[in-house]
PDB file of C-alpha atoms in Angstrom:
ATOM      1  CA  MET N   1      -1.490  11.096 -46.138  1.00 48.00           C
ATOM      2  CA  SER N   2      -0.331   7.535 -46.356  1.00 83.00           C
ATOM      3  CA  VAL N   3       2.204   6.690 -43.687  1.00 88.00           C
ATOM      4  CA  PHE N   4       3.170   3.622 -45.708  1.00 86.00           C
ATOM      5  CA  VAL N   5       4.074   5.599 -48.844  1.00 90.00           C
ATOM      6  CA  GLN N   6       5.836   8.289 -46.808  1.00 92.00           C
ATOM      7  CA  ALA N   7       7.941   5.646 -45.033  1.00 94.00           C
ATOM      8  CA  TYR N   8       9.105   4.111 -48.315  1.00 91.00           C
ATOM      9  CA  VAL N   9       9.918   7.500 -49.831  1.00 92.00           C
ATOM     10  CA  GLU N  10      11.924   8.458 -46.752  1.00 94.00           C
ATOM     11  CA  LEU N  11      13.773   5.124 -46.860  1.00 93.00           C
ATOM     12  CA  LEU N  12      14.709   5.653 -50.507  1.00 92.00           C
ATOM     13  CA  LYS N  13      16.038   9.117 -49.686  1.00 91.00           C
ATOM     14  CA  GLU N  14      17.778   8.279 -46.395  1.00 92.00           C
ATOM     15  CA  GLU N  15      19.538   5.201 -47.763  1.00 93.00           C
ATOM     16  CA  ASP N  16      20.467   7.075 -50.948  1.00 90.00           C
ATOM     17  CA  ILE N  17      19.129   4.214 -53.052  1.00 89.00           C
ATOM     18  CA  LYS N  18      20.002   4.860 -56.689  1.00 87.00           C
ATOM     19  CA  ILE N  19      17.758   2.337 -58.442  1.00 89.00           C
ATOM     20  CA  PRO N  20      14.400   3.237 -60.029  1.00 89.00           C
ATOM     21  CA  ALA N  21      11.351   2.630 -57.851  1.00 88.00           C
ATOM     22  CA  TRP N  22       7.648   2.526 -58.496  1.00 86.00           C
ATOM     23  CA  PHE N  23       4.455   2.415 -56.481  1.00 89.00           C
ATOM     24  CA  SER N  24       1.298   0.555 -57.370  1.00 88.00           C
ATOM     25  CA  PHE N  25      -1.922   1.075 -55.450  1.00 89.00           C
ATOM     26  CA  ASN N  26      -5.160  -0.874 -55.054  1.00 90.00           C
ATOM     27  CA  SER N  27      -8.579   0.727 -54.740  1.00 92.00           C
ATOM     28  CA  LYS N  28     -11.963  -0.710 -53.838  1.00 89.00           C
ATOM     29  CA  ASP N  29     -13.946   2.504 -54.277  1.00 95.00           C
ATOM     30  CA  GLY N  30     -12.266   4.327 -57.169  1.00 94.00           C
ATOM     31  CA  VAL N  31     -11.073   7.206 -54.968  1.00 94.00           C
ATOM     32  CA  ASN N  32      -8.993   5.885 -52.091  1.00 95.00           C
ATOM     33  CA  VAL N  33      -6.377   3.189 -51.692  1.00 93.00           C
ATOM     34  CA  VAL N  34      -7.424   0.140 -49.673  1.00 90.00           C
ATOM     35  CA  SER N  35      -6.007   1.605 -46.443  1.00 90.00           C
ATOM     36  CA  GLY N  36      -8.535   4.448 -46.789  1.00 93.00           C
ATOM     37  CA  ASP N  37      -5.920   7.060 -47.699  1.00 93.00           C
ATOM     38  CA  SER N  38      -6.511   9.351 -50.651  1.00 93.00           C
ATOM     39  CA  LEU N  39      -4.994   8.057 -53.885  1.00 92.00           C
ATOM     40  CA  LEU N  40      -4.097  11.656 -54.787  1.00 92.00           C
ATOM     41  CA  ASP N  41      -2.139  12.060 -51.545  1.00 93.00           C
ATOM     42  CA  CYS N  42      -0.344   8.750 -52.048  1.00 93.00           C
ATOM     43  CA  ALA N  43       0.581   9.542 -55.657  1.00 91.00           C
ATOM     44  CA  SER N  44       1.822  13.016 -54.691  1.00 91.00           C
ATOM     45  CA  ILE N  45       4.050  11.616 -51.971  1.00 92.00           C
ATOM     46  CA  ALA N  46       5.426   8.939 -54.283  1.00 90.00           C
ATOM     47  CA  GLU N  47       6.126  11.436 -57.051  1.00 86.00           C
ATOM     48  CA  SER N  48       8.058  13.672 -54.669  1.00 88.00           C
ATOM     49  CA  CYS N  49      10.909  11.147 -54.687  1.00 89.00           C
ATOM     50  CA  GLN N  50      13.426  11.389 -57.549  1.00 86.00           C
ATOM     51  CA  ASN N  51      13.787   7.600 -57.702  1.00 88.00           C
ATOM     52  CA  VAL N  52      10.114   7.033 -58.457  1.00 87.00           C
ATOM     53  CA  VAL N  53       9.634   6.384 -62.151  1.00 84.00           C
ATOM     54  CA  ALA N  54       6.066   5.045 -62.097  1.00 84.00           C
ATOM     55  CA  VAL N  55       2.868   5.282 -60.114  1.00 86.00           C
ATOM     56  CA  GLY N  56       0.110   2.876 -61.016  1.00 84.00           C
ATOM     57  CA  ILE N  57      -2.958   0.847 -60.177  1.00 87.00           C
ATOM     58  CA  ASN N  58      -3.300  -2.908 -59.750  1.00 85.00           C
ATOM     59  CA  CYS N  59      -5.708  -5.448 -58.247  1.00 86.00           C
ATOM     60  CA  THR N  60      -8.586  -3.013 -58.693  1.00 89.00           C
ATOM     61  CA  PRO N  61     -12.027  -3.495 -60.233  1.00 90.00           C
ATOM     62  CA  PRO N  62     -11.679  -2.576 -63.922  1.00 88.00           C
ATOM     63  CA  ARG N  63     -14.546  -0.042 -63.742  1.00 92.00           C
ATOM     64  CA  PHE N  64     -12.329   2.209 -61.566  1.00 92.00           C
ATOM     65  CA  ILE N  65      -9.106   2.058 -63.601  1.00 88.00           C
ATOM     66  CA  HIS N  66      -9.742   4.937 -66.024  1.00 87.00           C
ATOM     67  CA  GLY N  67     -10.763   7.387 -63.304  1.00 91.00           C
ATOM     68  CA  LEU N  68      -7.855   6.394 -61.067  1.00 90.00           C
ATOM     69  CA  ILE N  69      -5.332   6.887 -63.857  1.00 87.00           C
ATOM     70  CA  LEU N  70      -6.783  10.320 -64.560  1.00 86.00           C
ATOM     71  CA  SER N  71      -6.430  11.124 -60.843  1.00 86.00           C
ATOM     72  CA  ILE N  72      -2.788  10.019 -60.844  1.00 87.00           C
ATOM     73  CA  LYS N  73      -2.081  12.204 -63.866  1.00 84.00           C
ATOM     74  CA  LYS N  74      -3.420  15.232 -61.958  1.00 83.00           C
ATOM     75  CA  VAL N  75      -0.628  14.993 -59.386  1.00 84.00           C
ATOM     76  CA  CYS N  76       2.225  13.329 -61.303  1.00 81.00           C
ATOM     77  CA  PHE N  77       3.793  16.082 -63.358  1.00 74.00           C
ATOM     78  CA  LEU N  78       7.302  14.765 -63.949  1.00 56.00           C
ATOM     79  CA  SER N  79       7.969  13.271 -67.339  1.00 50.00           C
ATOM     80  CA  SER N  80       9.340  10.225 -65.530  1.00 44.00           C
ATOM     81  CA  CYS N  81       6.049   9.528 -63.760  1.00 45.00           C
ATOM     82  CA  TYR N  82       3.813   7.150 -65.668  1.00 47.00           C
ATOM     83  CA  SER N  83       0.528   5.424 -65.119  1.00 44.00           C
ATOM     84  CA  PHE N  84       0.344   1.698 -65.701  1.00 50.00           C
ATOM     85  CA  VAL N  85      -2.370  -0.845 -65.249  1.00 49.00           C
ATOM     86  CA  ASP N  86      -2.317  -4.406 -64.036  1.00 47.00           C
ATOM     87  CA  VAL N  87      -5.879  -5.670 -64.109  1.00 46.00           C
ATOM     88  CA  PHE N  88      -5.248  -9.298 -63.293  1.00 45.00           C
ATOM     89  CA  LYS N  89      -7.675 -10.824 -60.842  1.00 47.00           C
ATOM     90  CA  CYS N  90      -6.064 -10.650 -57.413  1.00 48.00           C
ATOM     91  CA  SER N  91      -7.152 -12.644 -54.420  1.00 44.00           C
TER      92      SER N  91
END
């Protein structure tokens, strides 16, 4: 479980923030986020927050994008949870 994602979700809930939020993750291996945490765990945690309207992928090798989006869709069931892609080259 990603401590980083959990901390942000808890902050959104504790501070009763009413604006939409989204999470975007990077992956170097097509399975995990760069911290080594499971993308599925991170997406599940993010989706558990009512404020989260999108979970996506960015700064990731294009060959992994399709599989990562399919993984996100396995755990994001709310109609307000979308997958988006930002495949710009990131340094």
